[in-house]
CSV table of C-alpha atoms in Angstrom, one decimal:
chain,number,residue,atom,x,y,z
A,1,UNK,CA,0.0,0.0,0.0
A,2,UNK,CA,1.3,3.4,-1.0
A,3,UNK,CA,1.8,6.0,1.7
A,4,UNK,CA,1.7,9.7,1.1
A,5,UNK,CA,2.9,11.8,4.0
A,6,UNK,CA,3.7,15.4,4.6
A,7,UNK,CA,6.1,15.9,7.4
A,8,UNK,CA,5.1,19.4,8.5
A,9,UNK,CA,6.9,22.0,10.5
A,10,UNK,CA,10.3,20.7,9.5
A,11,UNK,CA,13.0,23.4,10.2
A,12,UNK,CA,16.0,23.5,7.9
A,13,UNK,CA,18.9,25.8,8.2
A,14,UNK,CA,20.4,26.4,4.8
A,15,UNK,CA,24.1,27.4,5.3
A,16,UNK,CA,24.6,28.3,1.7
A,17,UNK,CA,22.1,31.1,1.7
A,18,UNK,CA,21.7,31.8,5.4
A,19,UNK,CA,18.0,31.2,5.5
A,20,UNK,CA,15.7,29.3,7.7
A,21,UNK,CA,12.9,27.4,6.0
A,22,UNK,CA,9.9,26.0,7.8
A,23,UNK,CA,7.8,23.7,5.7
A,24,UNK,CA,7.5,20.1,4.5
A,25,UNK,CA,9.0,17.1,2.7
A,26,UNK,CA,6.8,15.1,0.5
A,27,UNK,CA,7.5,11.4,1.1
A,28,UNK,CA,7.1,8.6,-1.5
A,29,UNK,CA,6.7,5.3,0.2
A,30,UNK,CA,7.6,2.2,-1.9
A,31,UNK,CA,11.0,3.5,-3.0
A,32,UNK,CA,11.4,5.9,-0.2
A,33,UNK,CA,11.8,8.7,-2.7
A,34,UNK,CA,11.7,12.1,-1.0
A,35,UNK,CA,10.6,15.2,-2.9
A,36,UNK,CA,12.3,18.1,-1.0
A,37,UNK,CA,9.5,20.6,-1.4
A,38,UNK,CA,11.2,23.0,1.1
A,39,UNK,CA,14.0,23.3,-1.5
A,40,UNK,CA,11.5,24.6,-4.1
A,41,UNK,CA,10.1,28.1,-4.5
A,42,UNK,CA,6.6,26.6,-4.1
A,43,UNK,CA,4.9,23.2,-4.1
A,44,UNK,CA,4.8,21.3,-7.4
A,45,UNK,CA,2.0,22.1,-9.8
A,46,UNK,CA,1.1,18.5,-10.2
A,47,UNK,CA,-0.4,17.0,-7.0
A,48,UNK,CA,2.0,14.9,-5.0
A,49,UNK,CA,0.0,11.6,-5.3
A,50,UNK,CA,-0.1,12.1,-9.0
A,51,UNK,CA,3.6,12.5,-9.1
A,52,UNK,CA,4.1,9.4,-7.0
A,53,UNK,CA,1.8,7.3,-9.3
A,54,UNK,CA,3.9,8.3,-12.3
A,55,UNK,CA,7.4,8.8,-10.7
A,56,UNK,CA,9.2,7.3,-13.7
A,57,UNK,CA,7.3,9.2,-16.3
A,58,UNK,CA,9.2,11.9,-18.1
A,59,UNK,CA,6.6,14.4,-17.3
A,60,UNK,CA,7.2,13.9,-13.6
A,61,UNK,CA,11.0,13.9,-13.9
A,62,UNK,CA,10.9,17.1,-16.0
A,63,UNK,CA,8.7,18.9,-13.5
A,64,UNK,CA,10.9,18.0,-10.6
A,65,UNK,CA,14.0,19.1,-12.5
A,66,UNK,CA,12.7,22.5,-13.4
A,67,UNK,CA,11.5,23.1,-9.8
A,68,UNK,CA,15.0,22.3,-8.6
A,69,UNK,CA,16.7,24.5,-11.1
A,70,UNK,CA,14.3,27.4,-10.6
A,71,UNK,CA,15.0,27.4,-6.8
A,72,UNK,CA,18.8,27.1,-7.3
A,73,UNK,CA,18.8,30.0,-9.7
A,74,UNK,CA,16.6,32.2,-7.6
A,75,UNK,CA,18.7,31.6,-4.5
A,76,UNK,CA,21.9,32.3,-6.3
A,77,UNK,CA,20.5,35.6,-7.6
A,78,UNK,CA,19.2,36.5,-4.2
A,79,UNK,CA,22.7,36.0,-2.8
A,80,UNK,CA,24.0,38.5,-5.2
A,81,UNK,CA,21.2,40.9,-4.2
A,82,UNK,CA,22.0,40.3,-0.6
A,83,UNK,CA,18.6,41.6,0.8
A,84,UNK,CA,15.9,41.6,-1.9
A,85,UNK,CA,13.9,38.5,-2.5
A,86,UNK,CA,11.8,37.0,-5.2
A,87,UNK,CA,8.0,37.4,-5.1
A,88,UNK,CA,6.5,33.9,-5.8
A,89,UNK,CA,3.2,33.6,-7.7
A,90,UNK,CA,1.9,30.0,-8.0
A,91,UNK,CA,-1.0,30.0,-10.5
A,92,UNK,CA,-3.3,27.6,-12.2
A,93,UNK,CA,-5.2,27.6,-15.5
A,94,UNK,CA,-8.7,27.0,-14.1
A,95,UNK,CA,-10.2,26.6,-17.6
A,96,UNK,CA,-7.5,24.2,-18.8
A,97,UNK,CA,-4.8,21.9,-17.4
A,98,UNK,CA,-1.8,22.8,-15.3
A,99,UNK,CA,-0.3,26.1,-14.2
A,100,UNK,CA,3.1,27.5,-13.2
A,101,UNK,CA,5.2,29.3,-10.7
A,102,UNK,CA,6.4,32.8,-11.6
A,103,UNK,CA,9.2,34.2,-9.5
A,104,UNK,CA,9.9,37.9,-10.1
A,105,UNK,CA,12.4,40.3,-8.4
A,106,UNK,CA,11.9,44.0,-9.4
A,107,UNK,CA,13.8,47.2,-8.5
A,108,UNK,CA,16.6,45.4,-6.8
A,109,UNK,CA,20.0,46.9,-6.2
A,110,UNK,CA,21.7,44.5,-8.6
A,111,UNK,CA,18.8,43.2,-10.7
A,112,UNK,CA,16.4,45.8,-12.1
A,113,UNK,CA,14.0,43.0,-13.2
A,114,UNK,CA,14.6,39.2,-12.9
A,115,UNK,CA,12.1,36.6,-13.7
A,116,UNK,CA,12.5,32.8,-13.3
A,117,UNK,CA,9.3,31.0,-14.4
A,118,UNK,CA,8.3,27.4,-14.6
A,119,UNK,CA,5.1,26.1,-16.3
A,120,UNK,CA,3.5,22.7,-16.4
A,121,UNK,CA,0.7,22.9,-18.9
A,122,UNK,CA,-1.6,20.4,-20.6
A,123,UNK,CA,-4.6,20.7,-22.8
A,124,UNK,CA,-5.4,20.7,-26.5
A,125,UNK,CA,-3.3,22.5,-29.0
A,126,UNK,CA,-4.9,25.3,-30.9
A,127,UNK,CA,-5.0,25.2,-34.7
A,128,UNK,CA,-2.5,28.1,-34.7
A,129,UNK,CA,-0.2,26.1,-32.5
A,130,UNK,CA,-0.5,23.0,-34.7
A,131,UNK,CA,0.2,25.1,-37.8
A,132,UNK,CA,3.3,26.6,-36.2
A,133,UNK,CA,4.6,23.1,-35.4
A,134,UNK,CA,3.8,21.8,-38.9
A,135,UNK,CA,5.8,24.6,-40.3
A,136,UNK,CA,8.8,23.2,-38.3
A,137,UNK,CA,8.3,19.8,-39.8
A,138,UNK,CA,6.1,18.1,-37.2
A,139,UNK,CA,3.9,15.7,-39.0
A,140,UNK,CA,0.8,16.1,-36.8
A,141,UNK,CA,-2.3,14.4,-38.2
A,142,UNK,CA,-4.9,16.0,-35.9
A,143,UNK,CA,-5.8,19.6,-35.8
A,144,UNK,CA,-6.3,20.0,-32.0
A,145,UNK,CA,-4.4,17.1,-30.3
A,146,UNK,CA,-3.8,16.8,-26.6
A,147,UNK,CA,-0.4,18.1,-25.4
A,148,UNK,CA,1.8,18.5,-22.4
A,149,UNK,CA,4.7,20.9,-21.9
A,150,UNK,CA,6.9,21.5,-18.9
A,151,UNK,CA,9.6,24.1,-19.0
A,152,UNK,CA,11.7,26.7,-17.2
A,153,UNK,CA,12.2,30.2,-18.7
A,154,UNK,CA,14.2,33.0,-17.2
A,155,UNK,CA,15.4,36.5,-18.2
A,156,UNK,CA,17.6,38.5,-15.8
A,157,UNK,CA,17.9,42.2,-16.5
A,158,UNK,CA,20.7,43.8,-14.3
A,159,UNK,CA,20.7,47.4,-13.2
A,160,UNK,CA,24.4,48.0,-13.9
A,161,UNK,CA,25.1,48.3,-17.7
A,162,UNK,CA,28.5,46.5,-17.1
A,163,UNK,CA,26.5,43.3,-16.1
A,164,UNK,CA,25.0,41.4,-19.1
A,165,UNK,CA,21.5,40.2,-19.4
A,166,UNK,CA,21.0,36.4,-19.5
A,167,UNK,CA,18.1,34.4,-20.9
A,168,UNK,CA,17.6,30.7,-20.6
A,169,UNK,CA,14.8,28.3,-21.4
A,170,UNK,CA,14.6,24.5,-21.2
A,171,UNK,CA,11.5,22.6,-22.0
A,172,UNK,CA,10.0,19.1,-22.7
A,173,UNK,CA,7.0,18.8,-25.1
A,174,UNK,CA,4.8,15.9,-26.0
A,175,UNK,CA,1.8,15.5,-28.2
A,176,UNK,CA,-0.6,12.6,-28.2
A,177,UNK,CA,-1.4,12.5,-32.0
A,178,UNK,CA,-3.9,9.7,-32.2
A,179,UNK,CA,-2.0,6.5,-31.4
A,180,UNK,CA,1.4,8.2,-31.8
A,181,UNK,CA,3.3,10.0,-29.0
A,182,UNK,CA,5.4,12.8,-30.4
A,183,UNK,CA,8.0,14.2,-28.0
A,184,UNK,CA,11.0,16.5,-28.1
A,185,UNK,CA,13.2,18.7,-25.9
A,186,UNK,CA,14.3,22.2,-26.7
A,187,UNK,CA,16.1,25.1,-25.0
A,188,UNK,CA,19.2,27.3,-24.8
A,189,UNK,CA,21.1,29.9,-22.8
A,190,UNK,CA,22.3,33.2,-24.3
A,191,UNK,CA,24.0,36.3,-23.1
A,192,UNK,CA,23.2,39.9,-24.0
A,193,UNK,CA,26.0,42.3,-22.8
A,194,UNK,CA,25.8,46.1,-23.1
A,195,UNK,CA,29.5,46.5,-23.0
A,196,UNK,CA,31.8,43.9,-24.5
A,197,UNK,CA,34.1,41.9,-22.2
A,198,UNK,CA,36.2,39.3,-23.9
A,199,UNK,CA,36.9,37.5,-20.6
A,200,UNK,CA,33.2,37.3,-19.9
A,201,UNK,CA,32.4,36.0,-23.3
A,202,UNK,CA,35.0,33.3,-23.1
A,203,UNK,CA,33.9,32.2,-19.7
A,204,UNK,CA,30.3,32.1,-20.7
A,205,UNK,CA,30.8,30.1,-23.9
A,206,UNK,CA,33.4,27.8,-22.3
A,207,UNK,CA,31.0,26.8,-19.6
A,208,UNK,CA,28.3,26.0,-22.1
A,209,UNK,CA,30.8,24.1,-24.3
A,210,UNK,CA,31.8,22.0,-21.3
A,211,UNK,CA,28.2,21.0,-20.7
A,212,UNK,CA,27.7,20.1,-24.3
A,213,UNK,CA,31.0,18.2,-24.7
A,214,UNK,CA,29.9,15.8,-21.9
A,215,UNK,CA,27.3,14.5,-24.4
A,216,UNK,CA,28.6,15.1,-27.9
A,217,UNK,CA,31.5,17.3,-29.1
A,218,UNK,CA,29.5,18.3,-32.1
A,219,UNK,CA,26.8,19.9,-30.0
A,220,UNK,CA,28.5,23.1,-29.0
A,221,UNK,CA,29.5,24.3,-32.5
A,222,UNK,CA,26.1,23.2,-33.9
A,223,UNK,CA,24.0,24.8,-31.2
A,224,UNK,CA,26.2,27.9,-31.0
A,225,UNK,CA,25.5,28.6,-34.6
A,226,UNK,CA,21.8,27.8,-34.2
A,227,UNK,CA,21.8,30.4,-31.3
A,228,UNK,CA,23.5,33.1,-33.5
A,229,UNK,CA,21.0,32.4,-36.3
A,230,UNK,CA,17.9,32.3,-34.0
A,231,UNK,CA,18.5,35.4,-31.9
A,232,UNK,CA,18.8,37.6,-35.0
A,233,UNK,CA,16.9,40.8,-35.6
A,234,UNK,CA,16.7,40.9,-39.4
A,235,UNK,CA,15.3,44.5,-39.6
A,236,UNK,CA,18.3,45.7,-37.6
A,237,UNK,CA,20.9,43.4,-39.3
A,238,UNK,CA,22.3,42.4,-35.9
A,239,UNK,CA,22.0,39.7,-33.2
A,240,UNK,CA,20.3,40.3,-29.9
A,241,UNK,CA,23.5,39.5,-28.0
A,242,UNK,CA,26.7,37.4,-28.2
A,243,UNK,CA,24.8,34.1,-28.3
A,244,UNK,CA,25.3,30.9,-26.4
A,245,UNK,CA,23.6,27.7,-27.3
A,246,UNK,CA,20.1,27.0,-28.7
A,247,UNK,CA,18.4,23.8,-29.9
A,248,UNK,CA,14.9,22.5,-30.6
A,249,UNK,CA,13.1,19.4,-31.7
A,250,UNK,CA,15.7,17.2,-30.0
A,251,UNK,CA,14.4,13.7,-30.1
A,252,UNK,CA,17.4,11.5,-30.7
A,253,UNK,CA,18.6,9.0,-29.7
A,254,UNK,CA,16.1,8.5,-26.8
A,255,UNK,CA,14.3,10.5,-24.1
A,256,UNK,CA,16.6,9.5,-21.3
A,257,UNK,CA,19.7,10.8,-23.2
A,258,UNK,CA,17.9,14.0,-24.2
A,259,UNK,CA,16.7,14.6,-20.7
A,260,UNK,CA,20.2,14.3,-19.3
A,261,UNK,CA,21.5,16.7,-21.8
A,262,UNK,CA,18.8,19.3,-21.1
A,263,UNK,CA,19.5,18.9,-17.4
A,264,UNK,CA,23.2,19.4,-17.7
A,265,UNK,CA,22.6,22.6,-19.8
A,266,UNK,CA,20.2,23.9,-17.2
A,267,UNK,CA,22.7,23.2,-14.5
A,268,UNK,CA,25.4,25.2,-16.4
A,269,UNK,CA,23.4,28.5,-16.1
A,270,UNK,CA,24.6,29.4,-12.6
A,271,UNK,CA,28.4,28.8,-13.2
A,272,UNK,CA,28.2,30.5,-16.6
A,273,UNK,CA,26.5,33.7,-15.3
A,274,UNK,CA,26.9,34.3,-11.6
A,275,UNK,CA,30.7,35.0,-11.8
A,276,UNK,CA,30.0,37.7,-14.3
A,277,UNK,CA,27.5,39.4,-12.0
A,278,UNK,CA,30.0,39.2,-9.1
A,279,UNK,CA,32.7,40.6,-11.3
A,280,UNK,CA,30.8,43.7,-12.5
A,281,UNK,CA,27.9,44.5,-10.2
A,282,UNK,CA,29.8,47.3,-8.3
A,283,UNK,CA,31.5,48.7,-11.4
A,284,UNK,CA,31.0,52.5,-11.9
A,285,UNK,CA,29.0,53.7,-14.9
A,286,UNK,CA,27.9,57.0,-16.4
A,287,UNK,CA,24.4,58.3,-17.5
A,288,UNK,CA,25.4,57.8,-21.2
A,289,UNK,CA,26.3,54.2,-20.5
A,290,UNK,CA,23.0,53.7,-18.7
A,291,UNK,CA,21.2,55.3,-21.8
A,292,UNK,CA,23.0,52.8,-24.1
A,293,UNK,CA,21.9,49.9,-21.9
A,294,UNK,CA,18.3,51.1,-22.3
A,295,UNK,CA,18.6,51.4,-26.0
A,296,UNK,CA,19.9,47.8,-26.2
A,297,UNK,CA,17.0,46.7,-24.1
A,298,UNK,CA,14.8,48.3,-26.8
A,299,UNK,CA,16.3,45.8,-29.3
A,300,UNK,CA,15.6,43.0,-26.8
A,301,UNK,CA,11.9,44.0,-26.8
A,302,UNK,CA,11.8,44.2,-30.6
A,303,UNK,CA,13.1,40.6,-30.9
A,304,UNK,CA,10.8,39.2,-28.2
A,305,UNK,CA,7.7,40.7,-29.6
A,306,UNK,CA,8.4,40.4,-33.3
A,307,UNK,CA,10.4,37.2,-33.8
A,308,UNK,CA,10.5,35.0,-30.7
A,309,UNK,CA,8.8,31.7,-31.4
A,310,UNK,CA,8.1,31.0,-27.7
A,311,UNK,CA,6.2,34.3,-27.4
A,312,UNK,CA,4.2,33.6,-30.5
A,313,UNK,CA,3.3,30.1,-29.3
A,314,UNK,CA,2.3,31.5,-25.9
A,315,UNK,CA,-0.1,33.9,-27.5
A,316,UNK,CA,-1.5,31.1,-29.7
A,317,UNK,CA,-2.2,28.9,-26.7
A,318,UNK,CA,-5.7,28.9,-25.3
A,319,UNK,CA,-6.0,30.4,-21.7
A,320,UNK,CA,-2.4,31.6,-21.9
A,321,UNK,CA,-1.2,33.7,-19.0
A,322,UNK,CA,0.0,36.9,-20.7
A,323,UNK,CA,1.7,38.3,-17.6
A,324,UNK,CA,4.1,35.3,-17.5
A,325,UNK,CA,4.7,35.4,-21.2
A,326,UNK,CA,5.7,39.1,-21.1
A,327,UNK,CA,7.8,38.7,-17.9
A,328,UNK,CA,10.8,38.6,-20.2
A,329,UNK,CA,10.5,42.3,-21.1
A,330,UNK,CA,12.7,44.7,-19.2
A,331,UNK,CA,11.3,47.1,-16.6
A,332,UNK,CA,12.7,50.1,-18.6
A,333,UNK,CA,13.8,50.5,-22.2
A,334,UNK,CA,14.5,53.3,-24.6
A,335,UNK,CA,14.2,54.1,-28.3
A,336,UNK,CA,15.9,57.1,-30.0
A,337,UNK,CA,15.4,58.1,-33.5
A,338,UNK,CA,18.3,57.2,-35.8
A,339,UNK,CA,20.8,56.5,-33.0
A,340,UNK,CA,24.2,55.5,-34.3
A,341,UNK,CA,27.3,55.2,-32.1
A,342,UNK,CA,30.8,55.9,-33.3
A,343,UNK,CA,32.4,52.8,-34.8
A,344,UNK,CA,35.5,53.0,-32.6
A,345,UNK,CA,33.6,53.6,-29.4
A,346,UNK,CA,32.9,50.8,-26.9
A,347,UNK,CA,29.3,50.8,-28.1
A,348,UNK,CA,30.4,50.6,-31.7
A,349,UNK,CA,32.7,47.7,-30.9
A,350,UNK,CA,29.8,45.8,-29.4
A,351,UNK,CA,27.6,46.5,-32.5
A,352,UNK,CA,30.4,45.1,-34.7
A,353,UNK,CA,30.2,41.8,-32.9
A,354,UNK,CA,26.5,41.7,-33.0
A,355,UNK,CA,26.5,42.2,-36.7
A,356,UNK,CA,29.3,39.6,-37.2
A,357,UNK,CA,29.1,36.8,-34.6
A,358,UNK,CA,32.4,35.6,-33.2
A,359,UNK,CA,33.5,32.1,-32.2
A,360,UNK,CA,34.8,33.1,-28.8
A,361,UNK,CA,36.6,30.0,-27.9
A,362,UNK,CA,38.2,29.1,-31.2
A,363,UNK,CA,39.0,32.7,-32.3
A,364,UNK,CA,40.5,33.9,-29.1
A,365,UNK,CA,43.5,32.5,-27.3
A,366,UNK,CA,43.6,35.1,-24.5
A,367,UNK,CA,43.3,34.1,-20.9
A,368,UNK,CA,40.5,35.2,-18.6
A,369,UNK,CA,41.2,38.2,-16.5
């Protein structure tokens, strides 16, 4: 007989972040598998008994993975903030299946706006969503098939223009298309600096390359190029940032292998980014440098609203939660008519790299400073 227990009022002292948590552990019985719900930002979206009944199912494993990564990223960012904490919004789609946990930190000393979201959603795809998937080569026979998606998505907009913005997203998707189960993984991590630091770029890309190389040495160059091509703003003739990795429709060789790869990529976010925050968060900056940061954020908005596939899919999903979709937008942005920096200025040097993406690891032999 299965036992479901919540051990309430458990006090845990977390020495890493100096916090005291009072809460619960969810206990699975037959395999004594413990879900450390106190370590999450909120309770799972799927009820504990349902997770227990399907503990080996990829849907369960993906939900628990993104809950863990969300909490680890939020706590690492809070440590850099030192005092400000994330607001946690656990929500449900009452007219459809699933929900999410939106964690947002606004007006911090270090992070002007940071959002780290997870969603665990099920329902039936809209015809627009199916059309979008068919355009990517998915051979779906039905027009409104049942689907499930679990993913984590985060965008961190710093206050200091010397600290880059980071975005990452990792997701698992499955569609029950008649008798066929169609599944795939997707995601990526990319960096958007406002002022170019070669040392930062090398560290960031090297960390992602290390995660990729554990699985296949062809992944990093392939997914790095995919990232450069995807985060492109055609009407500007420039990339959104200096890239990273990006992949989609990953369904080979099997789900277990793909899941482990997505997990390792998600776990590479903190070591790729937090050292850059610590390095630059106290750097001095001028009003003109702040204005340039806001102009570059305007480019970020243009890409997300005009070209980003995830934003389009979200708006095509019935009962979509628009506040969470638009969480990626910065708190402040700026547009100036016909702004053009001097080519030899730091701003012009950044633009040159955005127009002509660079292979940071292969092209540069310099050491990190």
